[in-house]
CSV table of C-alpha atoms and ligand atoms in Angstrom, one decimal:
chain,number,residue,atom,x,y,z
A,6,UNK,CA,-31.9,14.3,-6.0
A,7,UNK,CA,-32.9,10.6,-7.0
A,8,UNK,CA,-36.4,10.5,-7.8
A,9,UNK,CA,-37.9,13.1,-5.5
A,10,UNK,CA,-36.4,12.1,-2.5
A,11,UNK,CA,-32.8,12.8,-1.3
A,12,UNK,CA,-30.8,10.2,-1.4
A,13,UNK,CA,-33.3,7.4,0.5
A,14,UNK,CA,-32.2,4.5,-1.8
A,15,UNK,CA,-28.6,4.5,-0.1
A,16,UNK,CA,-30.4,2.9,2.6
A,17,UNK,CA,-29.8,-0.5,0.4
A,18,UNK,CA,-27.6,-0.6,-3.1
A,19,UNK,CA,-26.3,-2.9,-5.4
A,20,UNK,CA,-22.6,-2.8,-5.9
A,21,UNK,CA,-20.6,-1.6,-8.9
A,22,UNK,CA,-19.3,-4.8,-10.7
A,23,UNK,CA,-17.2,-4.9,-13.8
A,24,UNK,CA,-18.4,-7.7,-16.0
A,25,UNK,CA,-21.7,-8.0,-14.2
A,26,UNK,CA,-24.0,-5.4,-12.8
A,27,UNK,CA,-24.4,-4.1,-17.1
A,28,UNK,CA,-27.5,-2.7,-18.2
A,29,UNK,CA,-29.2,-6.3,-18.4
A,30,UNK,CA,-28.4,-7.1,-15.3
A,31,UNK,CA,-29.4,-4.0,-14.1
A,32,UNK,CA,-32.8,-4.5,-15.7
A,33,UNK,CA,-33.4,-7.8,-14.0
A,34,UNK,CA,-32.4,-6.6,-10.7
A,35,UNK,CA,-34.6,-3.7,-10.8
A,36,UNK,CA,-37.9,-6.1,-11.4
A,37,UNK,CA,-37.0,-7.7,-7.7
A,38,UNK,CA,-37.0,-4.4,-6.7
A,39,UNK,CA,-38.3,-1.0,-6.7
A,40,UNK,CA,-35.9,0.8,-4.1
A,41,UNK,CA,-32.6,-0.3,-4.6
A,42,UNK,CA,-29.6,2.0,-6.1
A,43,UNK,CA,-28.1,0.3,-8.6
A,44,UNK,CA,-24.3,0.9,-9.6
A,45,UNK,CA,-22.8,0.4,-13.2
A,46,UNK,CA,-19.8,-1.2,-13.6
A,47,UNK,CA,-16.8,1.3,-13.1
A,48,UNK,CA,-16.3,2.9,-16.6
A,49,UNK,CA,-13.1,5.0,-16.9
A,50,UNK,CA,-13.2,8.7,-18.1
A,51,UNK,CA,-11.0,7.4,-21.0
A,52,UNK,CA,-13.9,5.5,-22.0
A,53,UNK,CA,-16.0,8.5,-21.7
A,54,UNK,CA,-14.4,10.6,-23.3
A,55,UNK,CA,-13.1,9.3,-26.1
A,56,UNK,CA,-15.5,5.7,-26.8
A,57,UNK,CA,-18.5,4.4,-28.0
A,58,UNK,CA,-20.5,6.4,-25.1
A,59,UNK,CA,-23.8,4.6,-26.5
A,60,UNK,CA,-22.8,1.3,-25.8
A,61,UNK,CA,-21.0,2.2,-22.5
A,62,UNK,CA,-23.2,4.2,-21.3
A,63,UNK,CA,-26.5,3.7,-22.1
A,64,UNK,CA,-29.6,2.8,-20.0
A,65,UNK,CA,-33.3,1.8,-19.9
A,66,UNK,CA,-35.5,4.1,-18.2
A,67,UNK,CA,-36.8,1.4,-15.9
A,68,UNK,CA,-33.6,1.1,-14.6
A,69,UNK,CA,-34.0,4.5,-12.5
A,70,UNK,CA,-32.2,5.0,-9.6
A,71,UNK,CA,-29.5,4.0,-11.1
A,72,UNK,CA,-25.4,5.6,-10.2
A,73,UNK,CA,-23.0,5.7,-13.0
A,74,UNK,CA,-19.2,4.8,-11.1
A,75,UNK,CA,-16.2,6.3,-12.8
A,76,UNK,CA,-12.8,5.4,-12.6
A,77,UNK,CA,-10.4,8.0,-13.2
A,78,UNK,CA,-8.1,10.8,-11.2
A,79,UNK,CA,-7.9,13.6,-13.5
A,80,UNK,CA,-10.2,16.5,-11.9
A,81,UNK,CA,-11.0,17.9,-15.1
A,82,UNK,CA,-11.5,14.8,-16.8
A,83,UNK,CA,-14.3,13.3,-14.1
A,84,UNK,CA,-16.1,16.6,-14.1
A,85,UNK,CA,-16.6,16.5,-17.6
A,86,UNK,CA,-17.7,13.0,-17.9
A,87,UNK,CA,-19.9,13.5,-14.5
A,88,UNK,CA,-21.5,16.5,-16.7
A,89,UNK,CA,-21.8,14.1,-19.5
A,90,UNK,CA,-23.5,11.4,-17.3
A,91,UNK,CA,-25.8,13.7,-15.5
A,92,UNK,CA,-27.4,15.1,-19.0
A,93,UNK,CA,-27.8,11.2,-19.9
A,94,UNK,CA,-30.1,10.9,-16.5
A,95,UNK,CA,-28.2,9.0,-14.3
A,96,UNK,CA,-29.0,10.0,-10.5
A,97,UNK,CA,-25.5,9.6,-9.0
A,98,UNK,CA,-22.2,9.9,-10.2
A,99,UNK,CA,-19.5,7.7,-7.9
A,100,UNK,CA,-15.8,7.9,-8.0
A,101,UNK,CA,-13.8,4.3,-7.4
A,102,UNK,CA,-11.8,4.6,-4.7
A,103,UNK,CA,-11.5,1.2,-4.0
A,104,UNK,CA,-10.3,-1.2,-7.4
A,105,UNK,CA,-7.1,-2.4,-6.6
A,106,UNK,CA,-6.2,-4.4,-10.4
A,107,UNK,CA,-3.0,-3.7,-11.8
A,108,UNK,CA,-4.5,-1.9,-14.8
A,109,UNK,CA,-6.4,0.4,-12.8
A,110,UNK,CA,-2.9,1.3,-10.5
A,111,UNK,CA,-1.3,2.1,-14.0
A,112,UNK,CA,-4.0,4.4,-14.2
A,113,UNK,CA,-3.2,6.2,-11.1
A,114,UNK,CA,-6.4,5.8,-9.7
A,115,UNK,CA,-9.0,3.2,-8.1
A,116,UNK,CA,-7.4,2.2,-4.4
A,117,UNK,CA,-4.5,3.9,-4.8
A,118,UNK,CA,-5.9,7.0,-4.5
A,119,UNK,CA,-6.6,5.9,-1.2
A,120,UNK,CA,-2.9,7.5,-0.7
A,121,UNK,CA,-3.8,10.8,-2.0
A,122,UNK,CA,-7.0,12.3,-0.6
A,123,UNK,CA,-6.0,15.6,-1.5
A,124,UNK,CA,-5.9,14.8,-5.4
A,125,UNK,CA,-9.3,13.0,-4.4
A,126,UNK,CA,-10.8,15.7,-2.6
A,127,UNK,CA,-10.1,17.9,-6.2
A,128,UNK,CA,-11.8,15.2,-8.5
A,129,UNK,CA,-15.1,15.8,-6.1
A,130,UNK,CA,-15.0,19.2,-5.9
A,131,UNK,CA,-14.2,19.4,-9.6
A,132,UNK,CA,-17.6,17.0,-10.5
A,133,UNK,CA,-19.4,18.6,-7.7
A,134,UNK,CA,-19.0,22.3,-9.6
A,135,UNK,CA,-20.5,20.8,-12.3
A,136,UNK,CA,-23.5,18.6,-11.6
A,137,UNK,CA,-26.7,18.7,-9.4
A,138,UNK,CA,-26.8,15.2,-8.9
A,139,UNK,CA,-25.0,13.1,-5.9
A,140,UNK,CA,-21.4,12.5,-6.2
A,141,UNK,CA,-20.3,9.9,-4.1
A,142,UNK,CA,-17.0,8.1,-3.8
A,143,UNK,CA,-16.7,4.4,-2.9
A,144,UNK,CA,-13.1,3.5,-1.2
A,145,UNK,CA,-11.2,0.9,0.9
A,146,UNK,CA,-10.5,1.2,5.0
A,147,UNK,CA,-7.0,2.4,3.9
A,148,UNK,CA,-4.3,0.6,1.3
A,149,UNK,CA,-0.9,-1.5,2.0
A,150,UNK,CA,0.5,-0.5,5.3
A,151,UNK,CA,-1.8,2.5,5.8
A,152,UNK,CA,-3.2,2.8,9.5
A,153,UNK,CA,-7.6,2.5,8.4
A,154,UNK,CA,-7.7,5.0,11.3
A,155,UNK,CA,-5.5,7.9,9.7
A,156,UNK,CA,-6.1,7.1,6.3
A,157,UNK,CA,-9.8,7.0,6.2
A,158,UNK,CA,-10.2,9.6,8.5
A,159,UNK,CA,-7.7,11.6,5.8
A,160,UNK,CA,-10.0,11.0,2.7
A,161,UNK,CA,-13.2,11.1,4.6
A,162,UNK,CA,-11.9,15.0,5.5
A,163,UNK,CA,-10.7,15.8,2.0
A,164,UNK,CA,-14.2,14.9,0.3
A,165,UNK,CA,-16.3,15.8,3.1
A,166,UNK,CA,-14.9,19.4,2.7
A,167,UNK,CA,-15.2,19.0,-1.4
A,168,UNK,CA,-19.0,18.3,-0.9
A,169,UNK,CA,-19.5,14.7,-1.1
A,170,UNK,CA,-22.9,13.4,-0.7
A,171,UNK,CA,-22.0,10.2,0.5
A,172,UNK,CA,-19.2,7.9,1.4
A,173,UNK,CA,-19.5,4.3,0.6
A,174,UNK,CA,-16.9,2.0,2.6
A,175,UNK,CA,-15.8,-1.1,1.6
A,176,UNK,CA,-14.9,-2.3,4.8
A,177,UNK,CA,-11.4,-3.7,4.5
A,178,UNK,CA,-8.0,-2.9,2.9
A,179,UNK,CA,-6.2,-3.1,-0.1
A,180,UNK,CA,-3.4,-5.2,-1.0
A,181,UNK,CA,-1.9,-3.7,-4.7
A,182,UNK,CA,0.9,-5.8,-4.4
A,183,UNK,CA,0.8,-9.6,-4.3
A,184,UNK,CA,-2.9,-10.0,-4.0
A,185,UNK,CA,-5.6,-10.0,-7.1
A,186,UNK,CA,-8.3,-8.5,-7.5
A,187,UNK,CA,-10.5,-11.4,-6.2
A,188,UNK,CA,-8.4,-11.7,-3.3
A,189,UNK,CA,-8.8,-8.5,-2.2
A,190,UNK,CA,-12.0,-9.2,-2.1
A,191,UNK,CA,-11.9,-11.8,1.1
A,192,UNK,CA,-8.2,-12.0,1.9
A,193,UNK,CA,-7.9,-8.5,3.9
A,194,UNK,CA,-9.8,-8.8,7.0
A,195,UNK,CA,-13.3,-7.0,7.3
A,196,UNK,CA,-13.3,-4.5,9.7
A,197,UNK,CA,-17.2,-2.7,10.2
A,198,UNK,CA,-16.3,-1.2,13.5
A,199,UNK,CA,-13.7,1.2,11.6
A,200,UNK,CA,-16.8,2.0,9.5
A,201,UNK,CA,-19.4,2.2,12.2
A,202,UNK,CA,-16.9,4.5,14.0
A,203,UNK,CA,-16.3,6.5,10.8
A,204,UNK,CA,-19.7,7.3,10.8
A,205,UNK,CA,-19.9,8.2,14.6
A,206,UNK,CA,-17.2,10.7,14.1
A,207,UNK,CA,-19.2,12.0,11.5
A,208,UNK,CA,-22.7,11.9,11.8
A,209,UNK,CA,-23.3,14.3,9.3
A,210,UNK,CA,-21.7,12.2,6.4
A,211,UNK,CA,-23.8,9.8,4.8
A,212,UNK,CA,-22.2,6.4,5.3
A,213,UNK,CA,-22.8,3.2,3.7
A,214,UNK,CA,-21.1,-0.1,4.3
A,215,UNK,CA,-20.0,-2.8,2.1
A,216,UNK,CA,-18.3,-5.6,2.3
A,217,UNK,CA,-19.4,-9.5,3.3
A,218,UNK,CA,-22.7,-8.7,3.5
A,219,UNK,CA,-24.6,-11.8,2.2
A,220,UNK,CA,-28.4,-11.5,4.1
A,221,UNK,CA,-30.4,-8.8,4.3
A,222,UNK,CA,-31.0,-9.6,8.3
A,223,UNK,CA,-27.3,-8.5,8.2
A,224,UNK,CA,-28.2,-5.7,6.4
A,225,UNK,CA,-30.6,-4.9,8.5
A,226,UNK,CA,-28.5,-5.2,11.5
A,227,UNK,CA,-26.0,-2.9,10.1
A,228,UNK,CA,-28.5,-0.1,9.5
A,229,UNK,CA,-28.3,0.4,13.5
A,230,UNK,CA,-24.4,2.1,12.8
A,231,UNK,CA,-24.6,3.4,9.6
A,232,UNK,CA,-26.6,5.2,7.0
A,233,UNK,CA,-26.9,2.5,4.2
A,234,UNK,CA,-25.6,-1.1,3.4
A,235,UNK,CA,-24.3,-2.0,-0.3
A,236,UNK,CA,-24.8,-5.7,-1.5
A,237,UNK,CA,-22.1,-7.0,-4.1
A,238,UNK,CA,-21.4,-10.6,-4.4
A,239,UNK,CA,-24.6,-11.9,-3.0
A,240,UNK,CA,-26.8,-10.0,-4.8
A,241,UNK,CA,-25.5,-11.0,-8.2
A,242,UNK,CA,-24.9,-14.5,-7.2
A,243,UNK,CA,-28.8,-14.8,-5.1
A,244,UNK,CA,-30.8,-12.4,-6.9
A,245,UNK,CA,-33.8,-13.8,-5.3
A,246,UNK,CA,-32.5,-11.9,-2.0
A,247,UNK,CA,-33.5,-8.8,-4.3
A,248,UNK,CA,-37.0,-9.6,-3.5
A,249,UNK,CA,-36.7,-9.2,0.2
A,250,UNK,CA,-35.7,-5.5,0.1
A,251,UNK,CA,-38.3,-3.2,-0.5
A,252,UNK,CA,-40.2,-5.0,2.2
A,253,UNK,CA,-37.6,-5.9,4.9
A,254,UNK,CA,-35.6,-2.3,4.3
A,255,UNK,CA,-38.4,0.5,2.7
A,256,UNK,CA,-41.9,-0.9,4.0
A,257,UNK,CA,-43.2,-1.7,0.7
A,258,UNK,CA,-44.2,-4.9,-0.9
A,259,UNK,CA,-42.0,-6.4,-3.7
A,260,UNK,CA,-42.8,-5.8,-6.9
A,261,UNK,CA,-43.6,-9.3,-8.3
A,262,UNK,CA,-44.3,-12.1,-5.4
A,263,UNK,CA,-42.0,-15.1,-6.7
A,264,UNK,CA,-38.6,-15.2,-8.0
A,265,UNK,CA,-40.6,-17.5,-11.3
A,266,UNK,CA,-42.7,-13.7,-11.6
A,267,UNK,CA,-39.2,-11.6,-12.2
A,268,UNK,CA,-37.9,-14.3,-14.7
A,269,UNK,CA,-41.2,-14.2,-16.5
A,270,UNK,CA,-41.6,-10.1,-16.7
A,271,UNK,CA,-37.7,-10.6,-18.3
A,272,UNK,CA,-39.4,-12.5,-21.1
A,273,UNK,CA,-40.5,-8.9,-22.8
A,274,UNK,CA,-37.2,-7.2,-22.4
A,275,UNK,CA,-35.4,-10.4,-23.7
A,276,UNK,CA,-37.7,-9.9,-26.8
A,277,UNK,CA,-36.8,-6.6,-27.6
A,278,UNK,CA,-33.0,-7.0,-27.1
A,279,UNK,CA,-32.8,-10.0,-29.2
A,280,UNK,CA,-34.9,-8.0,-31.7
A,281,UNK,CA,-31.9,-5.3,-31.4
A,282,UNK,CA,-28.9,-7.8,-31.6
A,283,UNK,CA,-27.6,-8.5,-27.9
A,284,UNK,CA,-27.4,-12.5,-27.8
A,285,UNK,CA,-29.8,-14.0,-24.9
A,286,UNK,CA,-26.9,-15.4,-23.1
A,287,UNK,CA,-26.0,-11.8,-22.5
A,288,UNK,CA,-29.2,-11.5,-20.5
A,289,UNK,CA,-29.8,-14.8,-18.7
A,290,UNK,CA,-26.3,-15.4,-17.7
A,291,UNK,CA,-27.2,-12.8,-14.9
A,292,UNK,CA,-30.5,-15.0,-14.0
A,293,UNK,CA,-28.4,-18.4,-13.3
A,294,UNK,CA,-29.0,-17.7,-9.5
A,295,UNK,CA,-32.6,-16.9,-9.4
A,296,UNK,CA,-33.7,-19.9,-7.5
A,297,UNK,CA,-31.8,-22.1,-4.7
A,298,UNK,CA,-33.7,-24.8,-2.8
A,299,UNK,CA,-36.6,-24.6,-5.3
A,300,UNK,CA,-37.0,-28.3,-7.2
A,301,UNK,CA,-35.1,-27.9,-10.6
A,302,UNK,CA,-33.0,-24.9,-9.5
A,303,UNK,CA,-30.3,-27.1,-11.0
A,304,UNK,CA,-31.9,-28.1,-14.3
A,305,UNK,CA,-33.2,-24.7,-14.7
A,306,UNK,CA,-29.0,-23.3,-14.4
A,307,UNK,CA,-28.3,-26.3,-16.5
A,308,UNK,CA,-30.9,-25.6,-19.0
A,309,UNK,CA,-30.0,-21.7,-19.7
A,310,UNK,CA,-26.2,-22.6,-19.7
A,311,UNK,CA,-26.6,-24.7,-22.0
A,312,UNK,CA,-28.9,-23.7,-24.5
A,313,UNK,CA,-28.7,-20.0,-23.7
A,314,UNK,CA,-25.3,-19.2,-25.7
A,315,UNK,CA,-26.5,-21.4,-28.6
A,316,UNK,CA,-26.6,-19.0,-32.3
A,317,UNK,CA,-30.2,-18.0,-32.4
A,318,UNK,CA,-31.6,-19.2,-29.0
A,319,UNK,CA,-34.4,-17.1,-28.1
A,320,UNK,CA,-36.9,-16.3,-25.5
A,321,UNK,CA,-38.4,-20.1,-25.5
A,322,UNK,CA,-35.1,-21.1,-24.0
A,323,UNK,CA,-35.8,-19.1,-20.7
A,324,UNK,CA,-39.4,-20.0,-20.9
A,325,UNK,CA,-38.4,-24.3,-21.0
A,326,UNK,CA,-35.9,-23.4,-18.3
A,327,UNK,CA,-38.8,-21.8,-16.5
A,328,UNK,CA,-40.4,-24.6,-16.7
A,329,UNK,CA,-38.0,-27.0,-15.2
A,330,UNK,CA,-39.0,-25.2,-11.9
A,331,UNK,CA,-41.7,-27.3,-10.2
A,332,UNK,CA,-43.5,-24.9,-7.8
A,333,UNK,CA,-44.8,-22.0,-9.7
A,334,UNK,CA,-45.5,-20.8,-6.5
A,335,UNK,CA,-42.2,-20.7,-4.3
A,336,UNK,CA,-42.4,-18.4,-1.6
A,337,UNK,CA,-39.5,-16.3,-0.3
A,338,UNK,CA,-40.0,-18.0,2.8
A,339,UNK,CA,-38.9,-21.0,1.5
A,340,UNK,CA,-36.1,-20.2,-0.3
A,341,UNK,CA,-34.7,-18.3,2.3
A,342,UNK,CA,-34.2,-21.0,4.8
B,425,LIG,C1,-16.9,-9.4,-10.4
B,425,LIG,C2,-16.7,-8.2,-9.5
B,425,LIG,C3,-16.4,-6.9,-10.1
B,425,LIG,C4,-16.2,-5.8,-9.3
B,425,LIG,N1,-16.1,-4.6,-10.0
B,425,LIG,C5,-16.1,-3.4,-9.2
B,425,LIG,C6,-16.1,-2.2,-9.9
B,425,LIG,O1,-16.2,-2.0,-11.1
B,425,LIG,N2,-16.1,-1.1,-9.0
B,425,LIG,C7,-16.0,-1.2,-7.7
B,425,LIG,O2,-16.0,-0.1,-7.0
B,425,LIG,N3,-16.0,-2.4,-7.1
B,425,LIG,C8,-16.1,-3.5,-7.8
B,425,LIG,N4,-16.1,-4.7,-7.2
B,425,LIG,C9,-16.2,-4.7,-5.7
B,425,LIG,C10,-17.6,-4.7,-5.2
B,425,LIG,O3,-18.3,-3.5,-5.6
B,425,LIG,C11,-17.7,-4.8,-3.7
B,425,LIG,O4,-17.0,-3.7,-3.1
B,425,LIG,C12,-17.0,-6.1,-3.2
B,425,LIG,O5,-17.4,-7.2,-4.0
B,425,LIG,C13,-17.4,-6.3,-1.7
B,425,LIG,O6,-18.8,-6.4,-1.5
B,425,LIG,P1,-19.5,-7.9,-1.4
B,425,LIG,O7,-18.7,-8.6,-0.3
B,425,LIG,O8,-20.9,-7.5,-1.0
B,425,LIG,O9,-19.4,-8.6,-2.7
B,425,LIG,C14,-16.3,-5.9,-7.9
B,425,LIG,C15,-16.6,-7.1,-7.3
B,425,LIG,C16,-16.8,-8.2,-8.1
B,425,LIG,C17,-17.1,-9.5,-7.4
């Protein structure tokens, strides 16, 4: 259960991201809206198990719904850190099935596992016996020269009969050879009608797309083939699109009316953190994108890369960048043009 509802925030989620979508990030995405699921960054079970689990894996309440993604392939392993995340509160645990980095192949697990639904299937039934919460599993179309039809049909048997809650598709194959990370983000084509026909086959699945999407209108247009859209990129990089959710995709207003209303409403959290140690660059760096079109976007991005990382810079930086922005009163009209 997520809240008291099963499941309803799939409808729209905020991507796993390694290096961005941390707790502060998390935070700020969660004042531009209510609905959301948010995704941590992948953590491994390694780093579960075995490191500093208050620092990886800790939260604020606000953040709620909020899915803790694991990285790993050892049944055991995932269904002991699963039971550790679920007694933390997280609503969802998700299994990567879909990082293609070199570190992660080492690992025997991310994409690759793309090429073992079986062993997959195991890790959710494994996680599954021990938590109430959703376990989902995000993956790829297929891997290398895997055909997306047999190869997603494959692991979208193997977890369906293990119990998965929900599949999350990112909606285009993985290189692991010759192609980075970032390239495997946009090189292999994206193919949505291999994920719209996934979830025809299986209607009973929950199925949510990724992959490209960068409006919610797109979004939106999805939700006529499948169960739920996930945001990555865009959302991190136009945060301000945030706003537009819980109106365009749940019927209910946004939390705060401007993008200038979120960035103020940081200003508290950014008190307490700096009060604890975390340096405000740490925060802001995921605000950089909060306006585009708006007169003094650009000084305002200027302004908090500048000052933000300086030793000691505080809460007054945000509020002079804040101020660079001339209409207090932007409507998401406007910046959405
Ligand atoms: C900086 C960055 C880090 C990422 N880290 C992860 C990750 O930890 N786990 C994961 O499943 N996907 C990760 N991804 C992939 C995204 O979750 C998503 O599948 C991909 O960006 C495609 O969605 P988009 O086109 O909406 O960005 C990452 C993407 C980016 C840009």
């Amino acid at each position: 259960m997520i809240g008291d509802r099963m499941l309803p925030a799939h409808r729209f989620s905020v991507a796993p991201m390694m290096e961005w979508t941390d707790r502060h990030c998390r935070f700020f995405h969660r004042l531009l809206t209510r609905r959301a699921l948010i995704y941590t960054e992948m953590i491994t079970t390694g780093a579960v198990l075995h490191g500093d689990r208050a620092r990886l894996l800790g939260y604020d309440a606000a953040e709620h719904p909020v899915a803790l993604q694991l990285g790993g392939s050892d049944p055991r392993d995932l269904a002991e850190c699963a039971h550790i995340a679920e007694d933390l509160g997280y609503d969802e645990i998700n299994l990567n099935v879909g990082c293609p980095s070199d570190r992660v192949q080492e690992g025997r697990f991310g994409a690759c596992l793309m090429a073992e639904p079986g062993l997959v299937g195991d890790c959710v039934t494994a996680m599954k016996a021990r938590v109430v919460v959703p376990v989902t599993v995000k993956c790829r179309i297929g891997i290398d020269e895997q055909d997306p039809e047999e190869a997603l049909g494959a692991l979208t048997c193997a977890v369906k009969e293990a119990g998965v809650d929900a599949l999350i598709v990112h909606a285009r194959k993985a290189w692991l050879q010759g192609l980075s990370p970032r390239e495997n983000r946009e090189v292999p084509p994206l193919d949505y009608d291999r994920v719209y026909r996934l979830k025809a086959a299986h209607p009973d699945l929950l199925v949510v797309l990724n992959g490209g999407v960068t409006t919610l209108e797109q979004a939106v247009a999805h939700l006529d083939h499948v169960d739920g859209v996930m945001m990555g990129r865009a959302a991190y990089q136009q945060p301000w699109r945030l706003l537009e959710v819980d109106p365009l995709l749940f019927g209910q207003p946004a939390p705060v009316a401007t993008p200038k209303a979120a960035a103020e409403a940081m200003l508290p959290y950014i008190e307490r953190e700096l009060e604890a140690g975390t340096r405000l660059h740490a925060i802001t760096r995921h605000m950089l994108g909060l306006f585009r079109g708006v007169p003094g976007a650009r000084a305002f991005r200027r302004h908090l890369a500048t000052e933000a990382v300086k030793p000691g810079a505080g809460p007054e930086v945000l509020a002079a960048a804040l101020s660079l922005i001339m209409d207090s009163r932007v409507d998401l009209a406007h910046i959405a043009a």
